[in-house]
Amino acid sequence: MKRRFPILLILFVCLPLAALMCLGGRLYQQERVVRAHQAQSLADARLLEAQGVIDDYFKQLQQESYASLQFLDLSVGLDAAKIALIRALVQSDPMLDQVFILRANGDRLFPPQTNQASLSEREFIQQTQRLWQDPSLFYAKFKESEEVSANHNQRQRYSRAAELADVLDEFANRDEAGMPSKASVPAAIAKQKVQEQGWTTWDIGTETQTFYWFRDAREHLIGQKLSNAFWLSELINVLPDRREALRLGRARVKLFDRQQNVVYQWGQYEVPNDQEAISQRLLPYPLDGWRLAYYAPSTGFTSALQSLVFYATLLVLGMAVAVIGFYLLRELRRDIRQAEQRVTFVNQVSHELKTPLTNICMYTEMLDSELSDDAQPDRDRLQKFSGVVRAESQRLARLINNVLSFSRARQHPITVRPAPHSLDDIVRATATLFKPALSAKGIELTMELNAPVKVMVDAAVVEQVLNNLLSNVEKYAAEGKLARIRTVYASGVSQIEVIDAGRGIDVEQKERIFEPFERGGSRLTEGVSGTGIGLSISRDLARAHGGDLTLSSASSGAHFILRLSTPQAEAG
């Protein structure tokens, strides 16, 4: 039975805690997966949005590049006036680095032959020599036949159509024959019906150049070498700026070129050098090799912190449950021990009541027999028999008094009734009653009485406490053969010390000995009986009288000190 309760209690504590830890761990792992998925989805959405801005920009650039050379009518060839117009357009349009025109068979119309080409045109011919040798390099990376909508970004961009219109207007004012007018530009731009067009990238030196080209109805290949610096600045202009980046939150998006250099970035988050991107997105032609990367604060530290908090919470919870379980186990054991002590107490009280009653009955019968048998009874024998009856009656009275006091103390507060008494007189009278019993055990009782003054004290309390202390001396200190009582009075406090030379009390029992049902030796077979409530009642009585009963440390024997609050009685 004693083992079953701890085992059940341990199971009651451990099984729910283990189940809670298992369930909490699974929920925590699922939450981590959900958060990681949410972070990945957010990163993908942000990069897709940024790619949409870039795609819109190049669609717009493609539309403008196509429209910028629609004024050329190559059905009658390329005369000097048109060559001059092309050169003027190249000089005025910062987006244009150079223009080239090839016949369907691959012959170059523009730039013109080397002796007619300008210095920049000759350099361009030299740098792109392989292009002229293999025109098949110009092929449609993609075809665009739908009309491109306006850029969603509201910031102003450079208008190539307006620049083209100004150049055409300048040439029209010269009355050049065959020159299109400024009014024809919007119609050319609105036309937007593309036969075939595309992008081509070409490495010139250490730079990758970007070419836009299209074929007209006569299969002429008309192309433009675009200014990398200008279209890149235009692209950056349409990407989110510092103000728009606030919507990104605590994150950062970087745009990398083919050499993996950061071209542009936006966002509030400062990316550590060694951090990898949460998500990346490769860009299509003509930005093949370019990529967008999304960075955000690593969830590793946050996850580790959350994990630490989670498991720390579980640990604290487990410790709390363990403490509660330990407390319940301790209380359960204490209740069991007290129940056992109550059973023992009943047995001991029964034994304690039986012994004096048996002695009283036996010596009463012996006294009756002595009186009835002899005409002249032995006076000494009669006194001996009556003394035993008297002593056993006093012993029985003390036992009953202790039991009644213990019962009353558990139901109602103890009340004291102080009256003027001399402490020495009370001690002397009580000790006198115990001297015969102590002498019978071979114990010499000495007294040092130093409190003759009358004080306000409850004599019954002092007598009951002394009875219990001297009774313990009789039971447990007979081997010491010596006991001493000392009284002191000072400043309204009376002190009584009861000292013996017996076997003493262990240090670990110094306080426990005052608990109900606790005894230095509790087995009846030891030959020393007792109820185990005497010291508990004595301490309760002392504290009710404004004092205390304590056990002082001693090298041998037991040294009890009774202190009582006893104001000096008024004279008269």
Coordinates of C-alpha atoms in Angstrom, one line a residue:
M1 CA 0.0 0.0 0.0
K2 CA 2.8 2.4 0.9
R3 CA 4.5 1.8 -2.5
R4 CA 1.4 1.9 -4.5
F5 CA 0.6 5.5 -3.8
P6 CA 4.1 6.9 -4.9
I7 CA 4.0 4.8 -8.1
L8 CA 0.5 6.0 -9.0
L9 CA 1.4 9.6 -8.2
I10 CA 4.6 9.3 -10.4
L11 CA 2.4 7.9 -13.2
F12 CA -0.1 10.7 -12.7
V13 CA 2.6 13.3 -13.0
C14 CA 4.9 11.8 -15.7
L15 CA 2.3 10.4 -18.2
P16 CA 0.4 13.7 -18.7
L17 CA 3.7 15.6 -18.8
A18 CA 5.2 13.3 -21.4
A19 CA 2.0 13.5 -23.5
L20 CA 2.0 17.3 -23.2
M21 CA 5.7 17.5 -24.3
C22 CA 5.1 15.2 -27.3
L23 CA 2.0 17.1 -28.4
G24 CA 3.7 20.5 -27.9
G25 CA 6.8 19.3 -29.8
R26 CA 4.6 18.3 -32.8
L27 CA 2.7 21.5 -32.7
Y28 CA 5.9 23.5 -32.6
Q29 CA 7.4 21.6 -35.5
Q30 CA 4.3 22.1 -37.6
E31 CA 4.3 25.8 -36.7
R32 CA 7.9 26.0 -37.9
V33 CA 7.0 24.4 -41.2
V34 CA 4.0 26.7 -41.7
R35 CA 6.1 29.8 -41.0
A36 CA 8.9 28.6 -43.3
H37 CA 6.3 28.0 -46.1
Q38 CA 4.7 31.5 -45.4
A39 CA 8.1 33.1 -45.6
Q40 CA 8.9 31.3 -48.9
S41 CA 5.6 32.2 -50.4
L42 CA 6.0 35.8 -49.4
A43 CA 9.5 35.9 -50.9
D44 CA 8.3 34.3 -54.2
A45 CA 5.4 36.8 -54.4
R46 CA 7.8 39.8 -53.9
L47 CA 10.2 38.5 -56.6
L48 CA 7.4 37.8 -59.0
E49 CA 6.1 41.3 -58.5
A50 CA 9.6 42.8 -59.1
Q51 CA 10.0 40.6 -62.2
G52 CA 6.7 41.9 -63.5
V53 CA 8.0 45.5 -63.2
I54 CA 11.1 44.5 -65.2
D55 CA 9.2 42.7 -67.8
D56 CA 6.8 45.6 -68.3
Y57 CA 9.8 47.9 -68.7
F58 CA 11.4 45.8 -71.4
K59 CA 8.1 45.4 -73.2
Q60 CA 7.8 49.2 -73.1
L61 CA 11.4 49.5 -74.3
Q62 CA 10.8 47.1 -77.1
Q63 CA 7.7 49.0 -78.2
E64 CA 9.6 52.3 -78.2
S65 CA 12.6 50.8 -80.0
Y66 CA 10.5 49.3 -82.7
A67 CA 8.6 52.6 -83.2
S68 CA 11.7 54.7 -83.3
L69 CA 12.8 53.4 -86.7
Q70 CA 9.4 52.9 -88.3
F71 CA 9.9 56.1 -90.3
L72 CA 12.5 54.4 -92.5
D73 CA 11.2 53.4 -96.0
L74 CA 13.8 51.1 -97.4
S75 CA 11.8 50.1 -100.5
V76 CA 13.7 52.8 -102.4
G77 CA 17.0 52.1 -100.8
L78 CA 19.0 54.1 -98.2
D79 CA 20.1 57.5 -99.5
A80 CA 22.4 60.1 -97.9
A81 CA 19.4 62.0 -96.4
K82 CA 18.2 58.9 -94.5
I83 CA 21.7 58.1 -93.4
A84 CA 22.0 61.6 -92.0
L85 CA 18.7 61.2 -90.3
I86 CA 19.8 58.0 -88.7
R87 CA 23.0 59.6 -87.5
A88 CA 21.1 62.5 -86.1
L89 CA 18.7 60.2 -84.3
V90 CA 21.7 58.3 -82.8
Q91 CA 23.3 61.5 -81.6
S92 CA 20.0 62.8 -80.1
D93 CA 18.7 59.7 -78.5
P94 CA 20.6 58.7 -75.3
M95 CA 19.2 55.2 -75.5
L96 CA 20.7 54.6 -78.9
D97 CA 24.4 53.7 -79.2
Q98 CA 24.2 52.6 -82.8
V99 CA 21.9 51.5 -85.6
F100 CA 22.5 48.7 -88.2
I101 CA 20.5 47.6 -91.3
L102 CA 21.0 44.4 -93.2
R103 CA 19.4 43.3 -96.5
A104 CA 17.6 39.9 -96.6
N105 CA 20.8 38.4 -98.1
G106 CA 22.9 39.7 -95.2
D107 CA 24.6 42.7 -97.0
R108 CA 25.0 45.6 -94.7
L109 CA 23.2 48.9 -95.6
F110 CA 24.1 50.7 -92.4
P111 CA 26.6 51.5 -91.2
P112 CA 27.8 52.3 -94.7
Q113 CA 31.1 51.1 -96.2
T114 CA 34.2 51.8 -94.3
N115 CA 35.3 54.8 -96.3
Q116 CA 31.9 56.4 -95.7
A117 CA 31.4 55.4 -92.1
S118 CA 32.2 57.7 -89.2
L119 CA 34.8 56.8 -86.6
S120 CA 32.2 55.5 -84.1
E121 CA 30.6 53.5 -86.9
R122 CA 33.9 51.9 -87.9
E123 CA 34.6 50.9 -84.3
F124 CA 31.1 49.4 -84.1
I125 CA 31.7 47.4 -87.4
Q126 CA 35.0 46.1 -86.0
Q127 CA 33.5 45.1 -82.7
T128 CA 30.5 43.3 -84.3
Q129 CA 32.4 41.7 -87.3
R130 CA 31.0 38.3 -86.5
L131 CA 27.5 39.5 -86.5
W132 CA 27.8 40.6 -90.1
Q133 CA 29.4 37.3 -91.0
D134 CA 26.6 35.3 -89.4
P135 CA 23.3 37.2 -89.5
S136 CA 21.5 34.0 -88.3
L137 CA 22.6 35.1 -84.8
F138 CA 19.6 37.4 -85.0
Y139 CA 16.7 35.2 -84.3
A140 CA 13.6 35.7 -82.3
K141 CA 14.1 34.9 -78.7
F142 CA 10.4 35.6 -78.3
K143 CA 7.7 37.1 -80.5
E144 CA 5.6 40.0 -79.4
S145 CA 2.4 40.7 -81.3
E146 CA 0.3 42.1 -78.5
E147 CA 0.0 45.7 -77.8
V148 CA 2.0 46.6 -74.6
S149 CA 0.2 48.5 -71.9
A150 CA 1.6 51.6 -70.3
N151 CA 4.0 51.3 -67.5
H152 CA 2.3 51.0 -64.2
N153 CA 5.0 53.0 -62.5
Q154 CA 3.9 56.6 -62.4
R155 CA 7.4 58.2 -62.3
Q156 CA 8.3 59.9 -65.6
R157 CA 10.6 58.2 -68.0
Y158 CA 12.5 59.5 -71.0
S159 CA 10.3 59.7 -74.0
R160 CA 12.0 58.4 -77.2
A161 CA 8.9 59.1 -79.2
A162 CA 9.2 62.8 -78.4
E163 CA 12.9 62.8 -79.2
L164 CA 12.2 61.1 -82.5
A165 CA 9.5 63.7 -83.3
D166 CA 11.9 66.6 -82.6
V167 CA 14.6 65.1 -84.9
L168 CA 12.1 64.5 -87.7
D169 CA 10.7 68.0 -87.3
E170 CA 14.2 69.4 -87.6
F171 CA 14.9 67.5 -90.8
A172 CA 11.4 68.4 -92.2
N173 CA 12.2 72.1 -91.7
R174 CA 15.2 71.6 -94.1
D175 CA 12.7 70.6 -96.8
E176 CA 14.6 67.4 -97.3
A177 CA 12.8 65.3 -99.9
G178 CA 11.2 62.1 -98.7
M179 CA 11.6 63.0 -95.0
P180 CA 8.6 62.0 -92.8
S181 CA 6.9 64.8 -90.9
K182 CA 6.6 65.2 -87.1
A183 CA 2.9 64.4 -87.4
S184 CA 3.6 60.9 -88.8
V185 CA 5.4 59.8 -85.6
P186 CA 2.3 59.0 -83.5
A187 CA 0.8 57.0 -86.4
A188 CA 4.1 55.0 -86.7
I189 CA 4.1 54.3 -82.9
A190 CA 0.4 53.4 -82.9
K191 CA 1.0 51.0 -85.8
Q192 CA 2.8 48.4 -83.6
K193 CA 2.3 45.4 -86.0
V194 CA 5.5 43.5 -85.7
Q195 CA 6.6 41.0 -88.3
E196 CA 9.4 39.5 -86.3
Q197 CA 11.5 41.0 -83.6
G198 CA 13.7 40.0 -80.7
W199 CA 16.7 40.7 -78.5
T200 CA 20.3 39.7 -78.9
T201 CA 23.1 40.1 -76.4
W202 CA 26.8 40.2 -77.5
D203 CA 30.0 40.4 -75.5
I204 CA 32.2 43.2 -76.6
G205 CA 35.3 43.2 -74.6
T206 CA 34.3 42.8 -70.9
E207 CA 30.8 44.2 -71.4
T208 CA 27.7 42.5 -72.7
Q209 CA 25.9 44.7 -75.1
T210 CA 22.2 44.6 -75.8
F211 CA 20.7 44.6 -79.3
Y212 CA 17.1 45.0 -80.3
W213 CA 16.1 44.1 -83.9
F214 CA 13.1 43.5 -86.1
R215 CA 12.5 42.6 -89.7
D216 CA 10.3 44.8 -92.0
A217 CA 8.0 43.6 -94.8
R218 CA 11.0 43.3 -97.2
E219 CA 13.0 41.1 -94.7
H220 CA 15.4 43.9 -93.9
L221 CA 17.0 43.3 -90.5
I222 CA 16.9 46.6 -88.6
G223 CA 18.6 46.7 -85.3
Q224 CA 19.7 49.0 -82.5
K225 CA 22.6 48.7 -80.1
L226 CA 21.1 50.2 -76.9
S227 CA 23.1 52.1 -74.3
N228 CA 23.5 49.8 -71.3
A229 CA 24.1 52.7 -68.9
F230 CA 20.9 54.5 -70.0
W231 CA 18.5 51.6 -70.1
L232 CA 19.9 50.4 -66.8
S233 CA 19.3 53.8 -65.2
E234 CA 15.8 53.8 -66.7
L235 CA 15.2 50.3 -65.3
I236 CA 16.3 51.4 -61.9
N237 CA 14.0 54.4 -62.1
V238 CA 11.0 52.1 -62.4
L239 CA 12.0 49.8 -59.6
P240 CA 10.9 50.6 -56.1
D241 CA 12.6 53.6 -54.4
R242 CA 13.2 54.2 -50.7
R243 CA 9.7 55.3 -50.1
E244 CA 8.0 52.5 -52.0
A245 CA 10.4 50.0 -50.3
L246 CA 8.7 50.6 -47.0
R247 CA 5.9 48.3 -48.2
L248 CA 8.5 45.5 -48.4
G249 CA 8.9 45.6 -44.7
R250 CA 11.9 44.2 -43.0
A251 CA 13.4 42.6 -46.1
R252 CA 15.6 43.4 -49.1
V253 CA 15.5 42.5 -52.8
K254 CA 18.8 42.6 -54.8
L255 CA 19.2 42.7 -58.6
F256 CA 22.3 40.8 -59.8
D257 CA 23.9 41.1 -63.3
R258 CA 25.6 38.3 -65.2
Q259 CA 28.8 38.9 -63.3
Q260 CA 26.8 38.5 -60.0
N261 CA 27.4 42.1 -59.2
V262 CA 24.6 43.9 -57.3
V263 CA 23.1 46.4 -59.8
Y264 CA 20.3 47.7 -57.5
Q265 CA 18.7 46.8 -54.2
W266 CA 15.8 48.1 -52.1
G267 CA 14.4 47.3 -48.7
Q268 CA 15.1 48.2 -45.0
Y269 CA 16.9 45.0 -44.1
E270 CA 20.7 45.1 -44.0
V271 CA 21.9 41.8 -45.3
P272 CA 24.9 40.1 -43.6
N273 CA 27.7 39.1 -46.0
D274 CA 27.3 35.4 -45.4
Q275 CA 23.5 35.2 -45.6
E276 CA 21.9 33.2 -48.4
A277 CA 18.8 34.3 -50.2
I278 CA 15.5 32.9 -49.1
S279 CA 14.3 32.9 -52.7
Q280 CA 15.8 33.6 -56.1
R281 CA 14.3 34.2 -59.6
L282 CA 16.2 34.1 -62.9
L283 CA 15.2 36.8 -65.4
P284 CA 14.3 36.1 -69.0
Y285 CA 15.9 37.5 -72.2
P286 CA 17.5 40.0 -72.6
L287 CA 18.5 39.8 -69.0
D288 CA 19.5 36.1 -69.2
G289 CA 22.0 35.4 -66.4
W290 CA 20.5 38.2 -64.3
R291 CA 18.6 37.3 -61.1
L292 CA 16.5 38.7 -58.4
A293 CA 17.2 37.6 -54.8
Y294 CA 15.0 38.1 -51.7
Y295 CA 16.6 38.4 -48.2
A296 CA 14.9 38.7 -44.8
P297 CA 16.1 38.2 -41.3
S298 CA 17.0 34.6 -40.7
T299 CA 14.4 32.7 -38.8
G300 CA 17.2 30.5 -37.3
F301 CA 17.8 32.8 -34.3
T302 CA 14.1 33.4 -33.9
S303 CA 13.4 29.7 -34.2
A304 CA 16.1 28.9 -31.8
L305 CA 14.8 31.5 -29.3
Q306 CA 11.3 30.2 -29.8
S307 CA 12.5 26.7 -29.3
L308 CA 14.4 27.7 -26.2
V309 CA 11.3 29.5 -24.8
F310 CA 9.1 26.5 -25.7
Y311 CA 11.3 23.9 -24.1
A312 CA 12.0 26.2 -21.1
T313 CA 8.3 26.6 -20.7
L314 CA 7.9 22.8 -20.8
L315 CA 10.8 22.5 -18.3
V316 CA 9.2 25.0 -15.9
L317 CA 5.8 23.3 -16.3
G318 CA 7.4 19.9 -15.7
M319 CA 9.2 21.2 -12.7
A320 CA 6.0 22.8 -11.4
V321 CA 4.1 19.5 -11.9
A322 CA 7.0 17.6 -10.3
V323 CA 6.9 20.0 -7.3
I324 CA 3.2 19.7 -7.0
G325 CA 3.5 15.9 -7.3
F326 CA 6.3 15.9 -4.6
Y327 CA 4.2 18.1 -2.4
L328 CA 1.2 15.8 -2.8
L329 CA 3.4 12.8 -2.2
R330 CA 4.8 14.4 1.0
E331 CA 1.4 15.4 2.2
L332 CA 0.1 11.9 1.4
R333 CA 3.0 10.3 3.3
R334 CA 2.4 12.7 6.2
D335 CA -1.3 11.9 6.3
I336 CA -0.5 8.2 6.2
R337 CA 2.1 8.7 9.0
Q338 CA -0.3 10.7 11.1
A339 CA -3.0 8.0 10.6
E340 CA -0.5 5.4 11.7
Q341 CA 0.4 7.6 14.6
R342 CA -3.2 8.1 15.6
V343 CA -3.7 4.3 15.6
T344 CA -0.5 4.0 17.7
F345 CA -1.8 6.8 19.9
V346 CA -5.0 4.9 20.6
N347 CA -3.1 1.8 21.4
Q348 CA -0.7 3.8 23.7
V349 CA -3.5 5.6 25.4
S350 CA -5.3 2.3 26.0
H351 CA -2.1 0.9 27.4
E352 CA -1.4 4.0 29.5
L353 CA -5.0 3.9 30.9
K354 CA -4.9 0.2 31.5
T355 CA -1.6 0.2 33.5
P356 CA -2.6 2.7 36.2
L357 CA -6.1 1.3 36.4
T358 CA -4.7 -2.2 36.8
N359 CA -2.3 -1.0 39.5
I360 CA -5.0 0.9 41.3
C361 CA -7.4 -2.1 41.3
M362 CA -4.6 -4.5 42.3
Y363 CA -3.3 -2.4 45.2
T364 CA -6.9 -1.5 46.3
E365 CA -7.6 -5.2 46.6
M366 CA -4.4 -5.7 48.5
L367 CA -5.3 -2.9 50.8
D368 CA -8.7 -4.4 51.4
S369 CA -7.2 -7.8 52.0
E370 CA -4.7 -6.3 54.5
L371 CA -7.4 -4.6 56.4
S372 CA -9.8 -7.6 56.5
D373 CA -7.3 -10.3 57.3
D374 CA -5.3 -8.8 60.2
A375 CA -6.8 -7.3 63.3
Q376 CA -3.7 -5.3 63.6
P377 CA -2.7 -4.4 59.9
D378 CA 0.9 -3.4 59.1
R379 CA 0.9 0.4 59.0
D380 CA 3.9 0.6 56.7
R381 CA 2.3 -1.8 54.2
L382 CA -0.9 0.2 54.3
Q383 CA 1.0 3.4 53.6
K384 CA 2.9 1.7 50.8
F385 CA -0.3 0.4 49.2
S386 CA -2.1 3.8 49.5
G387 CA 1.0 5.6 48.1
V388 CA 0.9 3.4 45.0
V389 CA -2.8 4.0 44.6
R390 CA -2.2 7.7 45.0
A391 CA 0.7 7.8 42.5
E392 CA -1.2 5.8 39.9
S393 CA -4.2 8.0 40.3
Q394 CA -2.0 11.1 39.8
R395 CA -0.5 9.4 36.7
L396 CA -4.0 8.6 35.4
A397 CA -5.1 12.2 36.1
R398 CA -2.1 13.5 34.1
L399 CA -2.8 11.2 31.2
I400 CA -6.5 12.2 31.1
N401 CA -5.6 15.8 31.4
N402 CA -3.2 15.6 28.5
V403 CA -5.7 13.8 26.3
L404 CA -8.4 16.4 27.1
S405 CA -6.0 19.3 26.5
F406 CA -4.9 17.8 23.2
S407 CA -8.5 17.4 22.1
R408 CA -9.5 20.9 23.2
A409 CA -6.4 22.4 21.5
R410 CA -7.5 20.9 18.1
Q411 CA -11.0 22.4 18.4
H412 CA -10.6 25.7 20.3
P413 CA -7.8 28.1 21.1
I414 CA -6.2 27.4 24.5
T415 CA -7.1 29.9 27.2
V416 CA -5.0 30.7 30.2
R417 CA -6.2 32.2 33.5
P418 CA -3.3 34.0 35.2
A419 CA -3.5 34.6 38.9
P420 CA -0.9 35.8 41.5
H421 CA 1.4 32.9 42.3
S422 CA 5.0 32.4 43.3
L423 CA 6.7 30.4 40.5
D424 CA 9.0 28.7 43.0
D425 CA 6.0 27.5 45.1
I426 CA 4.4 25.9 42.0
V427 CA 7.6 24.2 41.0
R428 CA 8.4 23.0 44.5
A429 CA 4.9 21.5 45.0
T430 CA 5.0 19.7 41.6
A431 CA 8.5 18.4 42.1
T432 CA 7.6 17.1 45.5
L433 CA 4.9 14.9 44.0
F434 CA 7.4 13.4 41.5
K435 CA 10.2 12.8 44.0
P436 CA 9.0 9.4 45.2
A437 CA 8.7 8.1 41.6
L438 CA 12.0 9.5 40.6
S439 CA 13.7 8.1 43.7
A440 CA 12.3 4.7 42.9
K441 CA 14.1 4.9 39.5
G442 CA 17.3 6.0 41.3
I443 CA 17.1 9.6 40.0
E444 CA 18.3 12.4 42.3
L445 CA 16.3 15.6 41.7
T446 CA 17.8 18.9 42.7
M447 CA 16.3 22.3 42.5
E448 CA 17.7 25.9 42.1
L449 CA 14.7 28.1 42.8
N450 CA 15.4 31.8 42.0
A451 CA 11.9 33.2 41.4
P452 CA 10.2 33.7 44.7
V453 CA 8.2 36.8 43.7
K454 CA 4.6 36.6 42.9
V455 CA 3.7 36.9 39.3
M456 CA 0.6 36.7 37.1
V457 CA 0.7 33.0 36.0
D458 CA -1.7 30.2 35.3
A459 CA -0.6 27.6 37.9
A460 CA -2.4 24.8 36.0
V461 CA -0.3 25.5 32.9
V462 CA 3.0 25.4 34.8
E463 CA 1.9 22.2 36.7
Q464 CA 0.9 20.4 33.5
V465 CA 4.1 21.3 31.6
L466 CA 6.3 20.3 34.6
N467 CA 4.3 17.1 34.9
N468 CA 5.0 16.2 31.3
L469 CA 8.7 17.2 31.5
L470 CA 9.3 15.3 34.8
S471 CA 7.3 12.3 33.5
N472 CA 9.7 12.2 30.5
V473 CA 12.7 12.3 32.9
E474 CA 11.2 9.4 34.8
K475 CA 10.7 7.4 31.6
Y476 CA 13.8 8.2 29.6
A477 CA 16.5 9.6 31.9
A478 CA 16.8 6.9 34.6
E479 CA 20.2 5.8 33.4
G480 CA 21.6 9.3 34.1
K481 CA 20.6 9.2 37.8
L482 CA 20.4 13.0 37.9
A483 CA 17.9 15.7 37.2
R484 CA 17.8 19.4 38.0
I485 CA 15.2 22.1 38.0
R486 CA 16.2 25.8 37.8
T487 CA 13.9 28.9 37.9
V488 CA 14.7 32.5 37.0
Y489 CA 12.6 35.6 36.8
A490 CA 13.6 38.8 35.0
S491 CA 11.7 41.7 33.3
G492 CA 8.3 40.0 33.3
V493 CA 9.5 36.7 32.0
S494 CA 9.6 33.5 34.1
Q495 CA 12.0 30.7 33.0
I496 CA 12.0 27.1 34.1
E497 CA 14.8 24.8 33.0
V498 CA 14.5 21.0 33.4
I499 CA 17.9 19.3 32.8
D500 CA 18.6 15.5 33.0
A501 CA 21.7 13.3 32.3
G502 CA 19.9 10.7 30.3
R503 CA 20.5 9.5 26.8
G504 CA 19.4 12.8 25.3
I505 CA 17.6 13.6 22.0
D506 CA 19.1 13.5 18.5
V507 CA 19.7 16.8 16.9
E508 CA 17.5 16.0 13.9
Q509 CA 14.6 15.4 16.3
K510 CA 15.1 18.7 18.0
E511 CA 11.9 20.2 16.5
R512 CA 10.1 17.1 15.4
I513 CA 9.9 15.9 19.0
F514 CA 7.3 18.7 19.6
E515 CA 5.0 17.4 16.9
P516 CA 1.9 15.3 17.9
F517 CA 2.4 11.6 18.3
E518 CA 6.2 11.9 18.0
R519 CA 8.4 10.0 20.6
G520 CA 12.0 9.3 21.0
G521 CA 11.1 5.6 21.2
S522 CA 7.5 4.6 20.3
R523 CA 7.5 0.8 20.7
L524 CA 5.7 -0.5 23.7
T525 CA 8.1 -3.4 23.9
E526 CA 10.9 -1.1 24.8
G527 CA 9.5 -1.0 28.3
V528 CA 8.8 2.7 28.1
S529 CA 5.3 3.7 27.3
G530 CA 3.8 7.0 26.4
T531 CA 1.2 8.7 24.2
G532 CA 3.5 11.1 22.3
I533 CA 1.4 14.2 22.9
G534 CA 3.0 15.5 26.1
L535 CA 5.6 17.8 24.6
S536 CA 3.2 19.0 21.9
I537 CA 0.6 20.0 24.5
S538 CA 3.3 21.6 26.7
R539 CA 4.5 23.8 23.8
D540 CA 0.9 24.8 22.9
L541 CA 0.3 25.7 26.6
A542 CA 3.5 27.7 26.8
R543 CA 2.8 29.6 23.6
A544 CA -0.8 30.3 24.8
H545 CA 0.8 31.9 27.9
G546 CA 3.0 34.2 25.7
G547 CA 6.1 32.1 25.9
D548 CA 7.6 29.0 24.4
L549 CA 9.0 25.6 25.2
T550 CA 12.3 24.7 23.5
L551 CA 15.0 22.1 23.6
S552 CA 18.5 23.5 24.1
S553 CA 21.6 21.9 22.8
A554 CA 23.5 19.8 25.4
S555 CA 26.5 17.6 25.3
S556 CA 24.6 14.9 27.2
G557 CA 21.0 14.5 28.4
A558 CA 18.1 16.7 27.6
H559 CA 17.8 20.4 28.5
F560 CA 14.3 21.9 28.2
I561 CA 13.6 25.6 28.7
L562 CA 10.1 26.9 29.5
R563 CA 9.6 30.6 29.1
L564 CA 6.4 32.3 30.1
S565 CA 5.2 35.9 30.0
T566 CA 4.4 36.6 33.6
P567 CA 4.0 40.3 34.7
Q568 CA 4.8 40.9 38.4
A569 CA 1.7 40.8 40.5
E570 CA 0.6 44.0 42.2
A571 CA 1.3 44.2 45.9
G572 CA -1.7 43.9 48.2

